[in-house]
Amino acid sequence: MSLMAATQQVKRRATNQGAAVKEALAAEDTFRSAQDVYATLRANGEKIGLSTVYRHLQIFVDDGLADVIHKPDGESTYRLCGDASTTHHHHLVCRSCGKAVEIEGPAVETWADKVAAQNGFTDVNHTVEIFGLCAACAA
Amino acid sequence: MSLMAATQQVKRRATNQGAAVKEALAAEDTFRSAQDVYATLRANGEKIGLSTVYRHLQIFVDDGLADVIHKPDGESTYRLCGDASTTHHHHLVCRSCGKAVEIEGPAVETWADKVAAQNGFTDVNHTVEIFGLCAACAA
DNA sequence: GTCATAATGGGAACGATTCCGAATAAGACG
DNA sequence: CGTCTTATTCGGAATCGTTCCCATTATGAC
Ligand SMILES: [Mn+2]
Ligand SMILES: [Mn+2]
Ligand SMILES: [Zn+2]
Ligand SMILES: [Zn+2]
């Protein structure tokens, strides 16, 4: 999704709110909503505002540290991706618990570009998400 | 996206509002938002309410007549798909004008199912959308 | 320490979508 | 045609996620 990581590092101040949001995300391998992260942090006694949570999540996305998936119901969910976050990849997501597995599909990438080119489309990107029930949630 | 068309035809009354919404969608090969369709109809002198537009768009989706794409900004867009709407397919969409081309990718389908199975996921489905600038909008 | 200013946060504002409920009209029946 | 049942309509209120505003706070450079 992110065509390139941060185009140009912007100087940013280190705040504990920012760290808290990152920790909350890092704690689980699931896509979580801003509201969810906010609730968790507050429940944990963290002093942080909802606006701040949204702000940091967006920063992570801009910096290529996190991926975002827009659920059908309109809610956006975020996930801190692996160290190799610079590598283009997609996700296999559990509809029930949100657990996500990073996946790659070289064939899909080339197919997408080819189809777009054949139809005269330029400046192309794509979204590919696979949803299902993880083994754990199947019970 | 639609696992199956209407599971069971529900008797529905024929209203001119419903016909108007369908015509509005059929008039263009682009994904359009409910608000957009509503504005167009009103501008055309049609007597119809926003709620009604939403209702019919959802009915089309339920009946498998239309596909829906949830834009990143949270807006849902609808498009009346070809007669062969029963056939599973995806779209190549212009980010600028919304024009959409129906595309198929058998290889992607099998790949998606395989990846899901390998990771123990069941009850799988997926979203694949390619975005770009159509030739016309490239100018 | 001081200072400039990036970051914060809570409440208002927003925009898309859904809900509600009284008014309207499709269509079955006679 | 009339009548009757009830699906449908529609506009305004209500939701809900997200963004905006801006006075207050705190980071980090000097
Ligand atoms: Mn890809
Ligand atoms: Mn597919
Ligand atoms: Zn799960
Ligand atoms: Zn275009």
mmCIF file of C-alpha atoms (C1' of nucleotides) and ligand atoms in Angstrom:
data_model
loop_
_atom_site.group_PDB
_atom_site.id
_atom_site.type_symbol
_atom_site.label_atom_id
_atom_site.label_comp_id
_atom_site.label_asym_id
_atom_site.label_seq_id
_atom_site.Cartn_x
_atom_site.Cartn_y
_atom_site.Cartn_z
ATOM 1 C CA MET A 1 0.000 0.000 0.000
ATOM 2 C CA SER A 2 2.669 2.501 0.986
ATOM 3 C CA LEU A 3 4.432 3.328 -2.223
ATOM 4 C CA MET A 4 7.473 4.340 -0.275
ATOM 5 C CA ALA A 5 8.323 4.796 3.356
ATOM 6 C CA ALA A 6 8.746 8.265 4.765
ATOM 7 C CA THR A 7 9.766 10.446 1.888
ATOM 8 C CA GLN A 8 11.722 12.635 4.203
ATOM 9 C CA GLN A 9 12.083 12.261 7.946
ATOM 10 C CA VAL A 10 10.291 15.075 9.697
ATOM 11 C CA LYS A 11 11.765 16.011 13.042
ATOM 12 C CA ARG A 12 9.431 14.762 15.691
ATOM 13 C CA ARG A 13 9.432 15.085 19.455
ATOM 14 C CA ALA A 14 9.464 11.937 21.525
ATOM 15 C CA THR A 15 6.385 11.873 23.716
ATOM 16 C CA ASN A 16 5.234 9.084 25.970
ATOM 17 C CA GLN A 17 1.816 9.230 24.338
ATOM 18 C CA GLY A 18 3.365 8.352 21.033
ATOM 19 C CA ALA A 19 5.313 5.529 22.640
ATOM 20 C CA ALA A 20 2.189 4.282 24.369
ATOM 21 C CA VAL A 21 0.260 4.058 21.117
ATOM 22 C CA LYS A 22 3.094 2.194 19.458
ATOM 23 C CA GLU A 23 3.361 -0.244 22.369
ATOM 24 C CA ALA A 24 -0.358 -0.865 22.336
ATOM 25 C CA LEU A 25 -0.191 -1.742 18.667
ATOM 26 C CA ALA A 26 2.967 -3.790 19.013
ATOM 27 C CA ALA A 27 1.415 -5.826 21.796
ATOM 28 C CA GLU A 28 -0.825 -7.676 19.389
ATOM 29 C CA ASP A 29 -0.669 -8.985 15.858
ATOM 30 C CA THR A 30 -4.166 -7.825 15.088
ATOM 31 C CA PHE A 31 -5.665 -4.894 13.239
ATOM 32 C CA ARG A 32 -7.148 -2.581 15.827
ATOM 33 C CA SER A 33 -9.291 0.520 15.584
ATOM 34 C CA ALA A 34 -8.323 3.888 16.999
ATOM 35 C CA GLN A 35 -11.225 3.730 19.407
ATOM 36 C CA ASP A 36 -10.105 0.311 20.539
ATOM 37 C CA VAL A 37 -6.514 1.403 21.132
ATOM 38 C CA TYR A 38 -7.760 4.473 22.951
ATOM 39 C CA ALA A 39 -9.996 2.423 25.246
ATOM 40 C CA THR A 40 -7.176 -0.006 26.003
ATOM 41 C CA LEU A 41 -4.738 2.750 26.871
ATOM 42 C CA ARG A 42 -7.214 4.524 29.119
ATOM 43 C CA ALA A 43 -8.124 1.272 30.816
ATOM 44 C CA ASN A 44 -4.404 0.867 31.404
ATOM 45 C CA GLY A 45 -4.304 4.180 33.198
ATOM 46 C CA GLU A 46 -2.519 6.000 30.399
ATOM 47 C CA LYS A 47 -3.232 9.694 30.170
ATOM 48 C CA ILE A 48 -3.986 10.261 26.522
ATOM 49 C CA GLY A 49 -6.681 11.798 24.377
ATOM 50 C CA LEU A 50 -8.546 10.272 21.482
ATOM 51 C CA SER A 51 -7.243 12.921 19.094
ATOM 52 C CA THR A 52 -3.715 11.980 20.032
ATOM 53 C CA VAL A 53 -4.328 8.330 19.309
ATOM 54 C CA TYR A 54 -5.681 9.183 15.879
ATOM 55 C CA ARG A 55 -2.756 11.499 15.249
ATOM 56 C CA HIS A 56 -0.133 8.885 16.042
ATOM 57 C CA LEU A 57 -1.830 6.125 14.124
ATOM 58 C CA GLN A 58 -1.847 8.347 11.073
ATOM 59 C CA ILE A 59 1.817 9.189 11.610
ATOM 60 C CA PHE A 60 2.667 5.504 11.708
ATOM 61 C CA VAL A 61 0.851 5.009 8.438
ATOM 62 C CA ASP A 62 2.591 7.988 6.846
ATOM 63 C CA ASP A 63 5.951 6.697 8.007
ATOM 64 C CA GLY A 64 5.190 3.282 6.625
ATOM 65 C CA LEU A 65 5.336 1.692 10.058
ATOM 66 C CA ALA A 66 1.721 0.632 10.086
ATOM 67 C CA ASP A 67 -0.785 -0.650 7.597
ATOM 68 C CA VAL A 68 -4.420 0.301 7.640
ATOM 69 C CA ILE A 69 -7.487 -1.630 6.612
ATOM 70 C CA HIS A 70 -10.800 0.098 6.147
ATOM 71 C CA LYS A 71 -13.550 -2.186 7.324
ATOM 72 C CA PRO A 72 -16.864 -2.303 5.466
ATOM 73 C CA ASP A 73 -18.599 -0.660 8.416
ATOM 74 C CA GLY A 74 -16.424 2.377 7.913
ATOM 75 C CA GLU A 75 -14.040 1.855 10.783
ATOM 76 C CA SER A 76 -10.309 1.999 10.060
ATOM 77 C CA THR A 77 -8.031 -0.524 11.712
ATOM 78 C CA TYR A 78 -4.284 -0.325 12.134
ATOM 79 C CA ARG A 79 -1.475 -2.786 12.576
ATOM 80 C CA LEU A 80 2.220 -2.296 13.172
ATOM 81 C CA CYS A 81 3.925 -4.301 10.473
ATOM 82 C CA GLY A 82 7.074 -6.366 10.630
ATOM 83 C CA ASP A 83 10.587 -4.910 10.472
ATOM 84 C CA ALA A 84 10.524 -5.648 6.802
ATOM 85 C CA SER A 85 7.715 -3.148 6.585
ATOM 86 C CA THR A 86 9.437 -1.593 3.637
ATOM 87 C CA THR A 87 8.474 -4.680 1.699
ATOM 88 C CA HIS A 88 5.172 -4.493 -0.084
ATOM 89 C CA HIS A 89 2.771 -7.069 1.299
ATOM 90 C CA HIS A 90 -0.855 -7.819 2.061
ATOM 91 C CA HIS A 91 -2.817 -9.489 4.833
ATOM 92 C CA LEU A 92 -4.836 -12.517 5.691
ATOM 93 C CA VAL A 93 -7.172 -11.261 8.393
ATOM 94 C CA CYS A 94 -9.470 -13.055 10.819
ATOM 95 C CA ARG A 95 -12.951 -11.603 10.615
ATOM 96 C CA SER A 96 -13.595 -12.565 14.198
ATOM 97 C CA CYS A 97 -10.540 -11.641 16.261
ATOM 98 C CA GLY A 98 -8.695 -9.422 13.808
ATOM 99 C CA LYS A 99 -5.540 -11.532 13.860
ATOM 100 C CA ALA A 100 -3.526 -10.850 10.743
ATOM 101 C CA VAL A 101 -0.862 -12.747 8.852
ATOM 102 C CA GLU A 102 1.375 -10.879 6.447
ATOM 103 C CA ILE A 103 1.358 -12.468 3.038
ATOM 104 C CA GLU A 104 3.090 -11.919 -0.262
ATOM 105 C CA GLY A 105 2.023 -12.747 -3.768
ATOM 106 C CA PRO A 106 4.486 -11.753 -6.477
ATOM 107 C CA ALA A 107 2.190 -13.194 -9.104
ATOM 108 C CA VAL A 108 -0.631 -10.949 -7.961
ATOM 109 C CA GLU A 109 1.565 -7.896 -8.131
ATOM 110 C CA THR A 110 2.565 -8.476 -11.728
ATOM 111 C CA TRP A 111 -0.977 -9.418 -12.663
ATOM 112 C CA ALA A 112 -2.357 -6.200 -11.200
ATOM 113 C CA ASP A 113 0.153 -4.062 -13.047
ATOM 114 C CA LYS A 114 -0.414 -5.891 -16.293
ATOM 115 C CA VAL A 115 -4.189 -5.592 -16.169
ATOM 116 C CA ALA A 116 -3.942 -1.899 -15.369
ATOM 117 C CA ALA A 117 -1.521 -1.260 -18.193
ATOM 118 C CA GLN A 118 -3.625 -3.177 -20.693
ATOM 119 C CA ASN A 119 -6.518 -0.848 -19.923
ATOM 120 C CA GLY A 120 -4.475 2.292 -20.166
ATOM 121 C CA PHE A 121 -4.438 3.039 -16.469
ATOM 122 C CA THR A 122 -1.419 4.724 -14.914
ATOM 123 C CA ASP A 123 -0.258 5.673 -11.429
ATOM 124 C CA VAL A 124 -1.548 2.330 -10.242
ATOM 125 C CA ASN A 125 -1.817 0.809 -6.788
ATOM 126 C CA HIS A 126 -4.033 -1.852 -5.324
ATOM 127 C CA THR A 127 -5.641 -3.349 -2.273
ATOM 128 C CA VAL A 128 -5.694 -7.077 -1.677
ATOM 129 C CA GLU A 129 -7.063 -8.421 1.563
ATOM 130 C CA ILE A 130 -8.107 -11.945 2.370
ATOM 131 C CA PHE A 131 -10.629 -12.432 5.164
ATOM 132 C CA GLY A 132 -11.603 -15.593 6.968
ATOM 133 C CA LEU A 133 -11.805 -17.342 10.308
ATOM 134 C CA CYS A 134 -8.502 -18.237 11.924
ATOM 135 C CA ALA A 135 -8.041 -21.741 13.297
ATOM 136 C CA ALA A 136 -8.487 -20.510 16.855
ATOM 137 C CA CYS A 137 -11.749 -18.748 16.122
ATOM 138 C CA ALA A 138 -13.091 -21.718 14.197
ATOM 139 C CA ALA A 139 -13.940 -23.414 17.492
ATOM 140 C CA MET B 1 -17.882 -10.474 -3.075
ATOM 141 C CA SER B 2 -21.466 -11.683 -3.082
ATOM 142 C CA LEU B 3 -21.196 -15.322 -2.140
ATOM 143 C CA MET B 4 -24.509 -15.954 -3.801
ATOM 144 C CA ALA B 5 -27.184 -13.896 -5.397
ATOM 145 C CA ALA B 6 -30.510 -13.398 -3.663
ATOM 146 C CA THR B 7 -30.986 -16.416 -1.486
ATOM 147 C CA GLN B 8 -34.691 -16.158 -1.931
ATOM 148 C CA GLN B 9 -36.588 -13.569 -3.893
ATOM 149 C CA VAL B 10 -38.520 -11.346 -1.548
ATOM 150 C CA LYS B 11 -41.656 -9.901 -3.076
ATOM 151 C CA ARG B 12 -41.044 -6.254 -3.708
ATOM 152 C CA ARG B 13 -43.295 -3.497 -4.925
ATOM 153 C CA ALA B 14 -42.286 -1.676 -8.076
ATOM 154 C CA THR B 15 -41.823 1.990 -7.278
ATOM 155 C CA ASN B 16 -40.573 4.667 -9.594
ATOM 156 C CA GLN B 17 -38.012 5.697 -6.991
ATOM 157 C CA GLY B 18 -36.455 2.276 -7.188
ATOM 158 C CA ALA B 19 -36.441 2.445 -10.968
ATOM 159 C CA ALA B 20 -34.917 5.908 -10.863
ATOM 160 C CA VAL B 21 -32.034 4.773 -8.688
ATOM 161 C CA LYS B 22 -31.357 1.833 -10.959
ATOM 162 C CA GLU B 23 -31.432 4.045 -14.047
ATOM 163 C CA ALA B 24 -29.090 6.541 -12.462
ATOM 164 C CA LEU B 25 -26.606 3.781 -11.756
ATOM 165 C CA ALA B 26 -27.046 2.129 -15.147
ATOM 166 C CA ALA B 27 -26.401 5.422 -16.897
ATOM 167 C CA GLU B 28 -22.711 5.316 -16.088
ATOM 168 C CA ASP B 29 -19.999 2.719 -15.758
ATOM 169 C CA THR B 30 -18.576 4.348 -12.661
ATOM 170 C CA PHE B 31 -18.750 3.677 -8.955
ATOM 171 C CA ARG B 32 -20.940 6.367 -7.455
ATOM 172 C CA SER B 33 -21.783 7.303 -3.902
ATOM 173 C CA ALA B 34 -25.295 7.412 -2.497
ATOM 174 C CA GLN B 35 -24.995 11.149 -1.988
ATOM 175 C CA ASP B 36 -23.892 11.540 -5.586
ATOM 176 C CA VAL B 37 -26.785 9.504 -6.968
ATOM 177 C CA TYR B 38 -29.181 11.404 -4.739
ATOM 178 C CA ALA B 39 -27.888 14.777 -5.939
ATOM 179 C CA THR B 40 -28.123 13.699 -9.559
ATOM 180 C CA LEU B 41 -31.686 12.484 -9.211
ATOM 181 C CA ARG B 42 -32.808 15.630 -7.441
ATOM 182 C CA ALA B 43 -31.078 17.798 -10.020
ATOM 183 C CA ASN B 44 -33.029 15.808 -12.583
ATOM 184 C CA GLY B 45 -36.259 16.792 -10.915
ATOM 185 C CA GLU B 46 -36.891 13.355 -9.435
ATOM 186 C CA LYS B 47 -38.855 13.336 -6.228
ATOM 187 C CA ILE B 48 -36.874 11.065 -3.943
ATOM 188 C CA GLY B 49 -35.400 11.092 -0.478
ATOM 189 C CA LEU B 50 -31.850 10.306 0.556
ATOM 190 C CA SER B 51 -32.995 7.430 2.744
ATOM 191 C CA THR B 52 -34.674 5.866 -0.225
ATOM 192 C CA VAL B 53 -31.536 6.064 -2.313
ATOM 193 C CA TYR B 54 -29.567 4.318 0.412
ATOM 194 C CA ARG B 55 -32.260 1.685 0.772
ATOM 195 C CA HIS B 56 -32.314 0.802 -2.903
ATOM 196 C CA LEU B 57 -28.560 0.753 -3.256
ATOM 197 C CA GLN B 58 -28.387 -1.732 -0.405
ATOM 198 C CA ILE B 59 -31.118 -3.826 -1.988
ATOM 199 C CA PHE B 60 -29.140 -3.973 -5.228
ATOM 200 C CA VAL B 61 -26.124 -5.159 -3.311
ATOM 201 C CA ASP B 62 -28.141 -7.769 -1.444
ATOM 202 C CA ASP B 63 -29.634 -9.003 -4.688
ATOM 203 C CA GLY B 64 -26.205 -9.209 -6.264
ATOM 204 C CA LEU B 65 -27.065 -6.601 -8.867
ATOM 205 C CA ALA B 66 -24.511 -4.096 -7.686
ATOM 206 C CA ASP B 67 -21.023 -4.165 -6.283
ATOM 207 C CA VAL B 68 -19.823 -1.822 -3.620
ATOM 208 C CA ILE B 69 -16.412 -0.366 -2.956
ATOM 209 C CA HIS B 70 -15.605 1.308 0.315
ATOM 210 C CA LYS B 71 -13.308 4.217 -0.361
ATOM 211 C CA PRO B 72 -10.518 5.049 2.074
ATOM 212 C CA ASP B 73 -12.309 8.228 3.071
ATOM 213 C CA GLY B 74 -15.172 6.131 4.351
ATOM 214 C CA GLU B 75 -17.606 6.736 1.535
ATOM 215 C CA SER B 76 -19.258 3.729 -0.085
ATOM 216 C CA THR B 77 -19.635 3.685 -3.837
ATOM 217 C CA TYR B 78 -21.926 1.504 -5.904
ATOM 218 C CA ARG B 79 -21.956 0.215 -9.431
ATOM 219 C CA LEU B 80 -24.474 -1.847 -11.339
ATOM 220 C CA CYS B 81 -22.509 -4.780 -12.692
ATOM 221 C CA GLY B 82 -22.807 -6.548 -16.003
ATOM 222 C CA ASP B 83 -25.464 -9.127 -16.784
ATOM 223 C CA ALA B 84 -22.930 -11.742 -15.873
ATOM 224 C CA SER B 85 -23.004 -10.283 -12.391
ATOM 225 C CA THR B 86 -23.274 -13.769 -11.037
ATOM 226 C CA THR B 87 -19.684 -14.257 -12.067
ATOM 227 C CA HIS B 88 -17.142 -13.415 -9.412
ATOM 228 C CA HIS B 89 -14.981 -10.507 -10.533
ATOM 229 C CA HIS B 90 -13.093 -7.453 -9.374
ATOM 230 C CA HIS B 91 -12.527 -3.912 -10.603
ATOM 231 C CA LEU B 92 -9.957 -1.596 -12.033
ATOM 232 C CA VAL B 93 -11.120 1.809 -10.863
ATOM 233 C CA CYS B 94 -10.106 5.318 -11.832
ATOM 234 C CA ARG B 95 -9.242 7.307 -8.745
ATOM 235 C CA SER B 96 -10.261 10.502 -10.479
ATOM 236 C CA CYS B 97 -13.539 9.872 -12.313
ATOM 237 C CA GLY B 98 -14.557 6.579 -10.764
ATOM 238 C CA LYS B 99 -14.763 4.779 -14.083
ATOM 239 C CA ALA B 100 -14.504 1.053 -13.500
ATOM 240 C CA VAL B 101 -13.532 -1.884 -15.643
ATOM 241 C CA GLU B 102 -14.580 -5.346 -14.569
ATOM 242 C CA ILE B 103 -11.630 -7.681 -14.412
ATOM 243 C CA GLU B 104 -11.040 -11.322 -13.684
ATOM 244 C CA GLY B 105 -8.014 -13.116 -12.347
ATOM 245 C CA PRO B 106 -8.411 -16.858 -11.947
ATOM 246 C CA ALA B 107 -4.841 -17.118 -10.727
ATOM 247 C CA VAL B 108 -5.532 -14.654 -7.949
ATOM 248 C CA GLU B 109 -8.587 -16.572 -6.845
ATOM 249 C CA THR B 110 -6.720 -19.832 -6.440
ATOM 250 C CA TRP B 111 -3.780 -18.064 -4.826
ATOM 251 C CA ALA B 112 -6.045 -16.431 -2.234
ATOM 252 C CA ASP B 113 -7.698 -19.705 -1.332
ATOM 253 C CA LYS B 114 -4.395 -21.523 -1.130
ATOM 254 C CA VAL B 115 -2.768 -18.946 1.154
ATOM 255 C CA ALA B 116 -5.793 -18.946 3.428
ATOM 256 C CA ALA B 117 -5.858 -22.726 3.640
ATOM 257 C CA GLN B 118 -2.138 -22.930 4.347
ATOM 258 C CA ASN B 119 -2.661 -20.712 7.362
ATOM 259 C CA GLY B 120 -5.627 -22.623 8.652
ATOM 260 C CA PHE B 121 -8.198 -19.997 7.757
ATOM 261 C CA THR B 122 -11.689 -21.048 6.749
ATOM 262 C CA ASP B 123 -14.838 -19.367 5.459
ATOM 263 C CA VAL B 124 -12.645 -17.239 3.248
ATOM 264 C CA ASN B 125 -13.428 -14.348 0.946
ATOM 265 C CA HIS B 126 -11.359 -11.485 -0.359
ATOM 266 C CA THR B 127 -11.248 -7.999 -1.756
ATOM 267 C CA VAL B 128 -9.077 -7.094 -4.722
ATOM 268 C CA GLU B 129 -9.306 -3.632 -6.188
ATOM 269 C CA ILE B 130 -6.870 -1.944 -8.517
ATOM 270 C CA PHE B 131 -6.838 1.844 -8.552
ATOM 271 C CA GLY B 132 -5.231 4.189 -11.020
ATOM 272 C CA LEU B 133 -5.810 7.007 -13.472
ATOM 273 C CA CYS B 134 -7.749 6.108 -16.597
ATOM 274 C CA ALA B 135 -6.409 7.225 -19.954
ATOM 275 C CA ALA B 136 -8.970 10.014 -20.182
ATOM 276 C CA CYS B 137 -8.108 11.426 -16.778
ATOM 277 C CA ALA B 138 -4.385 11.241 -17.456
ATOM 278 C CA ALA B 139 -4.619 14.431 -19.498
ATOM 279 C "C1'" DG C 1 16.999 27.395 33.385
ATOM 280 C "C1'" DT C 2 14.818 29.736 29.199
ATOM 281 C "C1'" DC C 3 12.518 29.835 25.153
ATOM 282 C "C1'" DA C 4 10.361 28.565 20.830
ATOM 283 C "C1'" DT C 5 7.187 25.677 19.334
ATOM 284 C "C1'" DA C 6 5.731 20.772 18.652
ATOM 285 C "C1'" DA C 7 2.401 18.024 20.884
ATOM 286 C "C1'" DT C 8 -1.638 17.370 23.624
ATOM 287 C "C1'" DG C 9 -6.604 16.803 24.650
ATOM 288 C "C1'" DG C 10 -11.360 17.663 25.117
ATOM 289 C "C1'" DG C 11 -15.157 19.479 23.155
ATOM 290 C "C1'" DA C 12 -17.237 21.318 18.880
ATOM 291 C "C1'" DA C 13 -17.852 20.365 14.184
ATOM 292 C "C1'" DC C 14 -18.352 17.216 10.262
ATOM 293 C "C1'" DG C 15 -19.987 13.916 7.000
ATOM 294 C "C1'" DA C 16 -21.732 9.586 5.820
ATOM 295 C "C1'" DT C 17 -25.120 6.481 7.163
ATOM 296 C "C1'" DT C 18 -28.965 4.738 9.950
ATOM 297 C "C1'" DC C 19 -33.144 5.221 12.489
ATOM 298 C "C1'" DC C 20 -37.948 6.621 13.250
ATOM 299 C "C1'" DG C 21 -42.644 7.165 12.508
ATOM 300 C "C1'" DA C 22 -46.369 9.436 10.286
ATOM 301 C "C1'" DA C 23 -47.908 9.943 5.469
ATOM 302 C "C1'" DT C 24 -48.247 7.788 0.932
ATOM 303 C "C1'" DA C 25 -49.069 4.591 -2.682
ATOM 304 C "C1'" DA C 26 -48.596 -0.326 -4.821
ATOM 305 C "C1'" DG C 27 -51.312 -4.063 -5.807
ATOM 306 C "C1'" DA C 28 -54.588 -7.764 -4.410
ATOM 307 C "C1'" DC C 29 -59.324 -8.564 -4.189
ATOM 308 C "C1'" DG C 30 -63.931 -7.918 -5.193
ATOM 309 C "C1'" DC D 1 -63.047 1.085 -10.546
ATOM 310 C "C1'" DG D 2 -63.386 1.423 -4.815
ATOM 311 C "C1'" DT D 3 -61.435 -0.609 -0.657
ATOM 312 C "C1'" DC D 4 -58.041 -2.406 2.235
ATOM 313 C "C1'" DT D 5 -53.543 -4.096 3.676
ATOM 314 C "C1'" DT D 6 -49.112 -2.953 4.245
ATOM 315 C "C1'" DA D 7 -44.725 -2.138 1.728
ATOM 316 C "C1'" DT D 8 -42.523 2.031 0.732
ATOM 317 C "C1'" DT D 9 -41.388 6.724 1.221
ATOM 318 C "C1'" DC D 10 -38.968 10.671 3.193
ATOM 319 C "C1'" DG D 11 -37.315 14.232 6.078
ATOM 320 C "C1'" DG D 12 -35.546 15.210 10.304
ATOM 321 C "C1'" DA D 13 -33.375 13.303 14.428
ATOM 322 C "C1'" DA D 14 -29.890 10.384 15.991
ATOM 323 C "C1'" DT D 15 -25.363 7.649 15.413
ATOM 324 C "C1'" DC D 16 -20.751 7.193 14.989
ATOM 325 C "C1'" DG D 17 -16.142 7.454 13.385
ATOM 326 C "C1'" DT D 18 -13.070 10.971 12.429
ATOM 327 C "C1'" DT D 19 -11.339 15.719 11.985
ATOM 328 C "C1'" DC D 20 -10.884 20.381 13.580
ATOM 329 C "C1'" DC D 21 -9.833 24.082 16.901
ATOM 330 C "C1'" DC D 22 -7.138 26.217 20.164
ATOM 331 C "C1'" DA D 23 -5.819 27.141 24.836
ATOM 332 C "C1'" DT D 24 -2.572 24.524 27.635
ATOM 333 C "C1'" DT D 25 1.460 21.584 28.270
ATOM 334 C "C1'" DA D 26 5.907 19.714 27.728
ATOM 335 C "C1'" DT D 27 10.045 18.485 24.509
ATOM 336 C "C1'" DG D 28 14.483 19.563 23.258
ATOM 337 C "C1'" DA D 29 17.882 23.013 21.713
ATOM 338 C "C1'" DC D 30 20.796 26.656 23.372
HETATM 339 MN MN MN E 1 0.277 -6.164 -3.723
HETATM 340 MN MN MN E 2 -11.514 -12.643 -6.557
HETATM 341 ZN ZN ZN E 3 -9.527 -15.241 14.833
HETATM 342 ZN ZN ZN E 4 -10.828 8.599 -14.958
#
